[in-house]
XYZ file of C-alpha atoms in Angstrom:
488
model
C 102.134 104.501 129.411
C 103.386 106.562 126.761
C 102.002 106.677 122.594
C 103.253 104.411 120.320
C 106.433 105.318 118.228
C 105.675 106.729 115.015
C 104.530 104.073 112.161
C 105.366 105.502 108.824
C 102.331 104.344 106.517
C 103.571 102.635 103.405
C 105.557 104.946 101.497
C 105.452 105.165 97.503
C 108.044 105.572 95.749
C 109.453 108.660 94.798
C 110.549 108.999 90.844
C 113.567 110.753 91.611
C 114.235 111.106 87.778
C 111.089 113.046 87.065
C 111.985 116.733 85.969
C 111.450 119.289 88.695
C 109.674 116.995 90.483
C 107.256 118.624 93.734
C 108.139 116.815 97.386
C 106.021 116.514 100.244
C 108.607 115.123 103.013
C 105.992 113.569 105.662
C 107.543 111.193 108.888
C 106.859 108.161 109.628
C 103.702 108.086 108.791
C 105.211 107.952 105.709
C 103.585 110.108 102.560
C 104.292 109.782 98.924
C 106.479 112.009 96.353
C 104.385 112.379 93.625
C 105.021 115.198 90.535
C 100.921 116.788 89.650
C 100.960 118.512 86.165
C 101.028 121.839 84.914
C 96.922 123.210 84.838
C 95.374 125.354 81.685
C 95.106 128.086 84.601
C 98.418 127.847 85.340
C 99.761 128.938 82.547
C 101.832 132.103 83.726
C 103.710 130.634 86.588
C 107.046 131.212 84.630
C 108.743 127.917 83.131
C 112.229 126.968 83.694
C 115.222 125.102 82.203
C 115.327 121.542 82.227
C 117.332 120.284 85.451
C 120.326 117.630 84.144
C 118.608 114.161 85.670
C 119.716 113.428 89.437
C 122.229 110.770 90.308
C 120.932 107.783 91.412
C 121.274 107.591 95.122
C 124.350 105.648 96.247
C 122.125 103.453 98.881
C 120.018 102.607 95.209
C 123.214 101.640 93.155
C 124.312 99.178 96.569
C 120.642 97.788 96.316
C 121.212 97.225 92.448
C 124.723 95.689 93.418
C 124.148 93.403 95.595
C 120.342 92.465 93.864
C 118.137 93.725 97.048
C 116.594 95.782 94.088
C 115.846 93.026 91.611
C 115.171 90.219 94.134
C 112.458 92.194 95.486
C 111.070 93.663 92.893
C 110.492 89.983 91.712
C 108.675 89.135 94.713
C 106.701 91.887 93.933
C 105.732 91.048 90.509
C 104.435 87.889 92.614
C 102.556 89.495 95.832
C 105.454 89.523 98.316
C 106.118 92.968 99.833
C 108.636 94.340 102.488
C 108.149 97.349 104.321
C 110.656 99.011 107.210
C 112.701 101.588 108.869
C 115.373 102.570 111.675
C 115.044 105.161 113.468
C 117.615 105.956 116.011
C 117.173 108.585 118.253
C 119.002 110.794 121.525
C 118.016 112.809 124.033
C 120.227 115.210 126.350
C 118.590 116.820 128.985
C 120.270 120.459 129.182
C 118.214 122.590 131.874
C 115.756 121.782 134.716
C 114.026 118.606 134.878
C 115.292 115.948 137.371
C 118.810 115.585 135.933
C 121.423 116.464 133.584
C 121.473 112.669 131.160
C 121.507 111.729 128.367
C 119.637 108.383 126.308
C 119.583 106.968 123.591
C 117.116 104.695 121.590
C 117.120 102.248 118.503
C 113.864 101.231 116.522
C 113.992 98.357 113.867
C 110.609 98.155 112.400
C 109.789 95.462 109.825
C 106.989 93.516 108.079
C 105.593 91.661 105.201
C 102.824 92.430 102.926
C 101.102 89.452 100.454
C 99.162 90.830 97.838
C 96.443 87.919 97.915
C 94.996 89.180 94.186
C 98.774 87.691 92.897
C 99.192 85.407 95.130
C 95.740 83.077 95.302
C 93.518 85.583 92.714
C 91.377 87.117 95.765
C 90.666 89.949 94.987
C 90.789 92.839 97.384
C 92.649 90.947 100.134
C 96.023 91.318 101.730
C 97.889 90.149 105.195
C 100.018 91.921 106.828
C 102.838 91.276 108.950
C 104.883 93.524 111.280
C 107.479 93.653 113.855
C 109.201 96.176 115.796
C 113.006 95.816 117.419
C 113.668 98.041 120.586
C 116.956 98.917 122.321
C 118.715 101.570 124.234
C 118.289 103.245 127.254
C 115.574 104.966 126.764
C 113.138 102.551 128.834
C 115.446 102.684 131.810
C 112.871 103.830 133.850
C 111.679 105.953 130.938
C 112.414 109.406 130.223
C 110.587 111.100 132.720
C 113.888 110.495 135.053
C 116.010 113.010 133.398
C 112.735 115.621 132.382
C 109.819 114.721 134.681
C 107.244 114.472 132.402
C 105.544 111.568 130.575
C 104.058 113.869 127.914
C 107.557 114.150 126.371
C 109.384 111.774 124.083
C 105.789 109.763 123.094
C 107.890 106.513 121.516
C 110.153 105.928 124.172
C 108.146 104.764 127.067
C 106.270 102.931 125.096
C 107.458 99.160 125.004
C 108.749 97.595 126.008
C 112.819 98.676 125.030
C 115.459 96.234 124.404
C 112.745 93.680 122.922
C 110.966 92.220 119.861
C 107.552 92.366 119.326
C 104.911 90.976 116.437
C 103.171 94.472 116.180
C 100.373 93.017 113.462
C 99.084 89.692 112.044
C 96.490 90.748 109.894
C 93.849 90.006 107.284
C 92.778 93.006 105.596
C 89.873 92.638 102.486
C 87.959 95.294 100.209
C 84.552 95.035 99.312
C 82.588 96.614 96.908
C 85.058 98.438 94.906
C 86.570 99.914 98.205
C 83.316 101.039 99.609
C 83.990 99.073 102.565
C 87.145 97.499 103.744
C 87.482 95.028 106.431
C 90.917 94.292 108.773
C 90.907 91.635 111.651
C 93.655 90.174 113.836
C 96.195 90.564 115.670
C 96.000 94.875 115.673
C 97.496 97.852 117.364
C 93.969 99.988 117.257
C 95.709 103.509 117.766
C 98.019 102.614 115.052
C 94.918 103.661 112.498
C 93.251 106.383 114.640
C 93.851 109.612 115.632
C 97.236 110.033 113.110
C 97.598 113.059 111.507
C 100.238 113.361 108.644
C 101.824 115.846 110.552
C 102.293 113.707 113.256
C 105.052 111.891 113.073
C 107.791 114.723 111.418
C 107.929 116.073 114.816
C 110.202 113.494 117.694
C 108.853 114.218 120.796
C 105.854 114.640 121.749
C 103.144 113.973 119.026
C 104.392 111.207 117.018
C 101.786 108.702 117.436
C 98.559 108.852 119.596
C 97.870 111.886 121.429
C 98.970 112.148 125.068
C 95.333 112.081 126.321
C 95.308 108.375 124.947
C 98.157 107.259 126.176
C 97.286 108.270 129.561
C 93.522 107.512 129.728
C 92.695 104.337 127.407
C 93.283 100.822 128.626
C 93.849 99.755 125.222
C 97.572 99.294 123.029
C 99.730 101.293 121.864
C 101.681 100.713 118.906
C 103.783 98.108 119.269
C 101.732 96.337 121.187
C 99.239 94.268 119.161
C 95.714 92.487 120.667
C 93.160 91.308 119.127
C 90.188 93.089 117.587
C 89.050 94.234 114.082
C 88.218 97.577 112.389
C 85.575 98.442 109.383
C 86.228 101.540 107.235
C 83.570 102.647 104.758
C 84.341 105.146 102.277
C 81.150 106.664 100.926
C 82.996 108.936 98.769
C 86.427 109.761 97.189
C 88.181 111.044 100.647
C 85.894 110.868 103.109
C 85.362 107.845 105.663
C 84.069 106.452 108.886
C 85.665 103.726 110.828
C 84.497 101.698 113.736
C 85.996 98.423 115.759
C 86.536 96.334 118.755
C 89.745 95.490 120.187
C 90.405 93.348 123.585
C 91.581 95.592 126.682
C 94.875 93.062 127.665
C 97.048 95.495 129.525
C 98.774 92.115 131.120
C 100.387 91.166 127.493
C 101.862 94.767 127.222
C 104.799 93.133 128.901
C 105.170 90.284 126.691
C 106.621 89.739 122.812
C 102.696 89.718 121.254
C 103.996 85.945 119.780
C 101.583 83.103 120.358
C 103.901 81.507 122.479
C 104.379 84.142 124.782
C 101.280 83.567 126.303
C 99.439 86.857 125.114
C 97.152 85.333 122.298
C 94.840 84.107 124.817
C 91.826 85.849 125.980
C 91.988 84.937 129.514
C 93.915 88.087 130.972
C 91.502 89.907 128.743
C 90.266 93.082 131.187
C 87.967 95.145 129.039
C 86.962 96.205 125.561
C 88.069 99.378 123.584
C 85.494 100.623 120.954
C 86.563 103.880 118.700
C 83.948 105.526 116.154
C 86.063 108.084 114.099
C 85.680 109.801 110.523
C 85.918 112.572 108.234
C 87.601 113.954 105.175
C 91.553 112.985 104.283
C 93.252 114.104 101.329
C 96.365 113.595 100.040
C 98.697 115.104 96.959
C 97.658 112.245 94.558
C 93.661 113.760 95.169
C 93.887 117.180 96.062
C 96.134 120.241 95.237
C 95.761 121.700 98.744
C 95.423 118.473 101.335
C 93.797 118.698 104.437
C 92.053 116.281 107.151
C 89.151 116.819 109.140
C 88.600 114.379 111.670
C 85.875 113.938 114.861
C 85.910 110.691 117.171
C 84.995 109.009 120.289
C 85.986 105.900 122.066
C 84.254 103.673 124.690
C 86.570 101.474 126.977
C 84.758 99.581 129.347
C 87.787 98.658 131.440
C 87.403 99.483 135.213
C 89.992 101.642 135.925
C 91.362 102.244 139.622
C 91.168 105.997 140.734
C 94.580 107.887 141.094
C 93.338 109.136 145.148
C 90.409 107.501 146.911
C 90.107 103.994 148.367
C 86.828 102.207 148.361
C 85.971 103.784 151.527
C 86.084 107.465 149.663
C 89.543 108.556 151.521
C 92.926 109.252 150.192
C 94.681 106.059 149.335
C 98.393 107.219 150.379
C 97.360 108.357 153.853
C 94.796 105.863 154.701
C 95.797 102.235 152.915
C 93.145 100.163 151.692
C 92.145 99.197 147.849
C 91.744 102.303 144.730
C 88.194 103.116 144.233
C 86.751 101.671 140.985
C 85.854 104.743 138.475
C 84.724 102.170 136.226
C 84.424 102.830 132.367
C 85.693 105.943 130.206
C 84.771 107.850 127.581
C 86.804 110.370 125.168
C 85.298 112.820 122.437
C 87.762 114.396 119.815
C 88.444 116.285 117.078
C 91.659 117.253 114.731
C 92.591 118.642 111.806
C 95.314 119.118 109.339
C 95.351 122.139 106.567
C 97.570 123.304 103.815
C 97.215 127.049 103.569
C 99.959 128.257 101.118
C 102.090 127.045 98.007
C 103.256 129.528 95.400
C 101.473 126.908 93.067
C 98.884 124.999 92.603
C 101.263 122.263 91.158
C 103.831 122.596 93.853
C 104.511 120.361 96.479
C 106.608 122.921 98.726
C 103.830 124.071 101.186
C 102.553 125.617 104.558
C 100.532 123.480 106.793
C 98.708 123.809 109.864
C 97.400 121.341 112.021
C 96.199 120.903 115.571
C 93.627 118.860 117.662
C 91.416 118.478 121.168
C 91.022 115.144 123.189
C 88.379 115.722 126.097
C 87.671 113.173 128.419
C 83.720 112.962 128.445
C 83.252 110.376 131.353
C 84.586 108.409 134.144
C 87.597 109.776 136.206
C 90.570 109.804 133.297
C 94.003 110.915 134.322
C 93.911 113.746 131.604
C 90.538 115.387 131.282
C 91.899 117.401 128.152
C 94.841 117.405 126.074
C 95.294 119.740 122.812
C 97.942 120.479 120.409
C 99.067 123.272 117.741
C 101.210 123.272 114.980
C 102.675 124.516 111.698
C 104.830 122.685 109.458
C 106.904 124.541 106.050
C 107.636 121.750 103.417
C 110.595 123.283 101.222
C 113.396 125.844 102.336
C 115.792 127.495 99.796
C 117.970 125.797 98.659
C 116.761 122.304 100.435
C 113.887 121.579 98.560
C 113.891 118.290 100.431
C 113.727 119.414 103.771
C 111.106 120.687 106.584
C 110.875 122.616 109.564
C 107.786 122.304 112.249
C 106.812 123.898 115.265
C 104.195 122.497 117.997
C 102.981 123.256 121.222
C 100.981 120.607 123.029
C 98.875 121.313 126.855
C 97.668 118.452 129.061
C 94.947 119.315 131.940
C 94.736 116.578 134.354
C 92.156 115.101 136.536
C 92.231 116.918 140.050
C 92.204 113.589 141.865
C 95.735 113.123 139.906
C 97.000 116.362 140.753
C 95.693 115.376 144.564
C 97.537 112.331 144.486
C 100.750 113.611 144.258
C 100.465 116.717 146.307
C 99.342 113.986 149.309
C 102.973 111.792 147.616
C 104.573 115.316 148.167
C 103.322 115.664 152.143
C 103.936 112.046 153.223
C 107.415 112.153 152.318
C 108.518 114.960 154.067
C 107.803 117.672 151.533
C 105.508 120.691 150.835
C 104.331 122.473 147.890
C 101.363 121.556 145.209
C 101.674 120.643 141.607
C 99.734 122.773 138.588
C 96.756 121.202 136.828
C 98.602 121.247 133.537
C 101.505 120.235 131.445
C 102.600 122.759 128.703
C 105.226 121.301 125.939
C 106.668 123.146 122.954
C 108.896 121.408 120.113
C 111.118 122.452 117.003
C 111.978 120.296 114.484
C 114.009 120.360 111.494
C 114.070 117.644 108.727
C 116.903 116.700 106.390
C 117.399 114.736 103.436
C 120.143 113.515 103.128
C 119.464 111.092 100.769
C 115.869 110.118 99.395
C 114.818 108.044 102.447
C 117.500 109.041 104.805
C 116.371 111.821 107.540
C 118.472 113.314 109.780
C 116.075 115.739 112.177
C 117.701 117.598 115.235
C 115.303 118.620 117.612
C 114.379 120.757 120.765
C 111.702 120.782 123.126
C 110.837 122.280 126.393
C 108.229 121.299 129.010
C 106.525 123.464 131.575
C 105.245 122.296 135.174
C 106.579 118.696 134.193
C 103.540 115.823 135.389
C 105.931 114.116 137.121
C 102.920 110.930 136.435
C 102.919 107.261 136.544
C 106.154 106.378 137.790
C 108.095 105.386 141.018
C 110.294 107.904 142.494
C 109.152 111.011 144.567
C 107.384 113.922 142.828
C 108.525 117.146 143.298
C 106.818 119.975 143.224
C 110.052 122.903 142.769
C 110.866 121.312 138.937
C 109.248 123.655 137.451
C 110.348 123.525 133.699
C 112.339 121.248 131.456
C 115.192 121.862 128.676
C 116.014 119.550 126.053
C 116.856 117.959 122.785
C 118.690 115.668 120.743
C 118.618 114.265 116.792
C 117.275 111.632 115.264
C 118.380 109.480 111.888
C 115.474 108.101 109.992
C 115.866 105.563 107.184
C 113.164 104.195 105.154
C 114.186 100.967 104.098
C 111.758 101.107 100.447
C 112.525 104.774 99.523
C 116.089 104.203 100.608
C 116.787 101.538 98.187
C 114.143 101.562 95.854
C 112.230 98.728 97.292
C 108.678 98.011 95.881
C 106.120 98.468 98.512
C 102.372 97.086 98.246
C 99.478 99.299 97.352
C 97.289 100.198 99.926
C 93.871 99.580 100.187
């Protein structure tokens, strides 16, 4: 089961008429624009001519003309918020893997936000409201048949495809002038842990929860919505701790998460997924150089099946019987995110850093460590707009899992044993090309493909994996100036 496609956070606005305005271009998870002022001590960093203003974006001056723009920008004025993007993405395997293919897939995300203070006077409250669109081919057995790995292409097995889902129905309140805040309902958990900023400008392989999740927790991923309820406190201006508990339902992953598709019901209910996680987040609107610092750990009390024994202690493919119970599991983590150069303080062109470790601290999980490395460069000359990034990522698995299918390998006829890890590398380039339209071409590569989790025969000679594609990524609110509801 892969991560969950990348869910831009609400984006603000960007004033695209502001003079030499700084940009920050952050994926889905969705960052905003905002211009920071000149300091006293920044007095020497030479000043320059005033730019002529920017043309209004020709996406902006439809919105205007057909009255998108002023309908919901009234709406607004009353509490009634839309949020959304597409994001349509290919992949063409070029070298190694199983086979030369190529797939394609389309995401249609979309919600509603009601700002309860307009609407009712509550103050401090909101509901959301999400949905997510799938189709292509990218679920078509996922994409491990043209690669062999499930580590690559994190949105894409993650479903299901060629579907519509209710992602979130939820009621969200602050208390005590944001000290605490409060969300319960129908919830994604991973979609507000473990997310870097970083995240989500890369395609393939970290935009969403990292691969050690995916993999080991019985909970859902991002579109896929149970319920459960999360508690932030914020004891001080960037810093938090969050804590919840969300119903293990692995049999409504299948389903559309509406109540009449049978998944609102506790009675397939299988386990319960508790996370702990906190640290220090910044952003540009409260710090000249952000960064996040993040530790965690999650309890799922599920009872997951081993990967190799039966009950009786003896390999499962050779001897028959029922998986061995490993019952429950336990992850520690940490991550962090860290920009380390601008040639100003006021500048929003930047280097970043970023990177993270996901250890499996009890039980039998399928990946007892998974880590990841990046850098990301916010502005290029001459494309102010635009990014580049570069990660690598490295999955360890269980040894029971690697057992598994060297026994798979054997009983069908063939010999050879598979590595303990999965390496992955990916480049990524971002560009505007308008404000809230991405294009981002991409290339990855994967070394000693898993070959996990799915139904035809592993093989032990694919050694490495070449590919890439492109992606187009608009942001329905930035795109056509659409109002979009303050967070919490």
């Amino acid at each position: 089961m892969g991560a969950k496609i990348c869910l831009p956070t609400p984006l603000r606005p960007r004033n695209i008429t502001a003079v030499c305005s700084a940009f920050a271009l952050l994926s889905v998870s969705g960052m905003s624009h905002v211009a920071w002022g000149q300091t006293e001590d920044e007095q020497e960093v030479p000043q320059y001519t005033a730019e002529k203003e920017p043309e209004v974006s020709p996406v902006v001056s439809f919105s205007r003309y057909i009255g998108l723009q002023g309908i919901t920008h009234n709406l607004a004025n009353r509490g009634i918020y839309f949020n959304g993007y597409y994001a349509g993405t290919s992949y063409s395997q070029a070298s190694g893997g199983r086979k030369k293919g190529t797939a394609f897939l389309h995401d249609f995300a979309y919600g509603m936000d009601l700002d309860l203070e307009k609407l009712v006077h509550l103050h401090g409250g909101q509901i959301h409201i999400g949905l997510d669109s799938r189709f292509g081919t990218f679920n078509a057995g996922g994409l491990n048949t043209f690669n062999g790995s499930a580590m690559d292409y994190q949105g894409g097995v993650t479903g299901p495809s060629n579907n519509t889902r209710l992602s979130e129905f939820s009621y969200e309140q602050n208390l005590f002038n944001r000290i605490i805040n409060i969300r319960l309902g129908r919830i994604a958990p991973t979609k507000y842990l473990t997310n870097l900023p970083t995240d989500c400008q890369f395609v393939s392989f970290v935009c969403g929860n990292p691969g050690g999740w995916s993999f080991n927790a019985n909970q859902s991923h991002w579109p896929v919505a149970t319920w459960g309820g999360m508690l932030t406190i914020r004891p001080a201006t960037n810093y938090y701790i969050q804590t919840g508990a969300y119903a293990d339902n692995s049999w409504g992953f299948t389903r559309t998460g509406f109540p009449f598709s049978g998944n609102w019901s506790e009675a397939h209910a299988n386990g319960t997924f508790i996370p702990v996680e906190g640290g220090y987040s910044s952003t540009y609107e409260t710090e000249a150089y952000p960064k996040k610092y993040v530790v965690g750990f999650y309890y799922d009390s599920h009872n997951f099946s081993d990967a190799y024994l039966n009950t009786a202690g003896k390999p499962l493919l050779t001897n028959g019987g029922t998986p061995m119970n490993d019952g429950a599991h336990t992850e520690v983590y940490g991550e962090f995110m860290q920009t380390v150069w601008k040639p100003n303080r006021k500048s929003h062109e930047d280097l970043q850093i970023f990177g993270g470790a996901y250890i499996g601290s009890s039980g039998h999980p399928t990946v007892n460590a998974y880590y990841t490395l990046g850098v990301l460069k916010h502005g290029l000359p001459r494309r102010p707009h635009d990014y580049m990034g570069l990660i690598g990522v490295a999955s360890v698995f269980n040894q029971r899992v690697t057992a598994a299918l060297d026994t798979a390998v054997q009983v069908n006829g063939g010999r050879g044993n598979f590595a303990r890890s999965t390496e992955g590398v990916e480049f990524t380039y971002g560009a505007e090309v308008l404000p809230g339209v991405l294009f981002r071409p991409y290339i990855d590569a994967v070394f000693h493909p898993d070959q996990e989790l799915y139904a035809y025969v592993p093989d032990p000679k694919i050694h490495y994996s070449v590919g890439g594609g492109a992606q187009i990524m608009i942001r329905f609110n930035e795109a056509f100036d659409l109002p979009e509801i303050k967070p919490l």
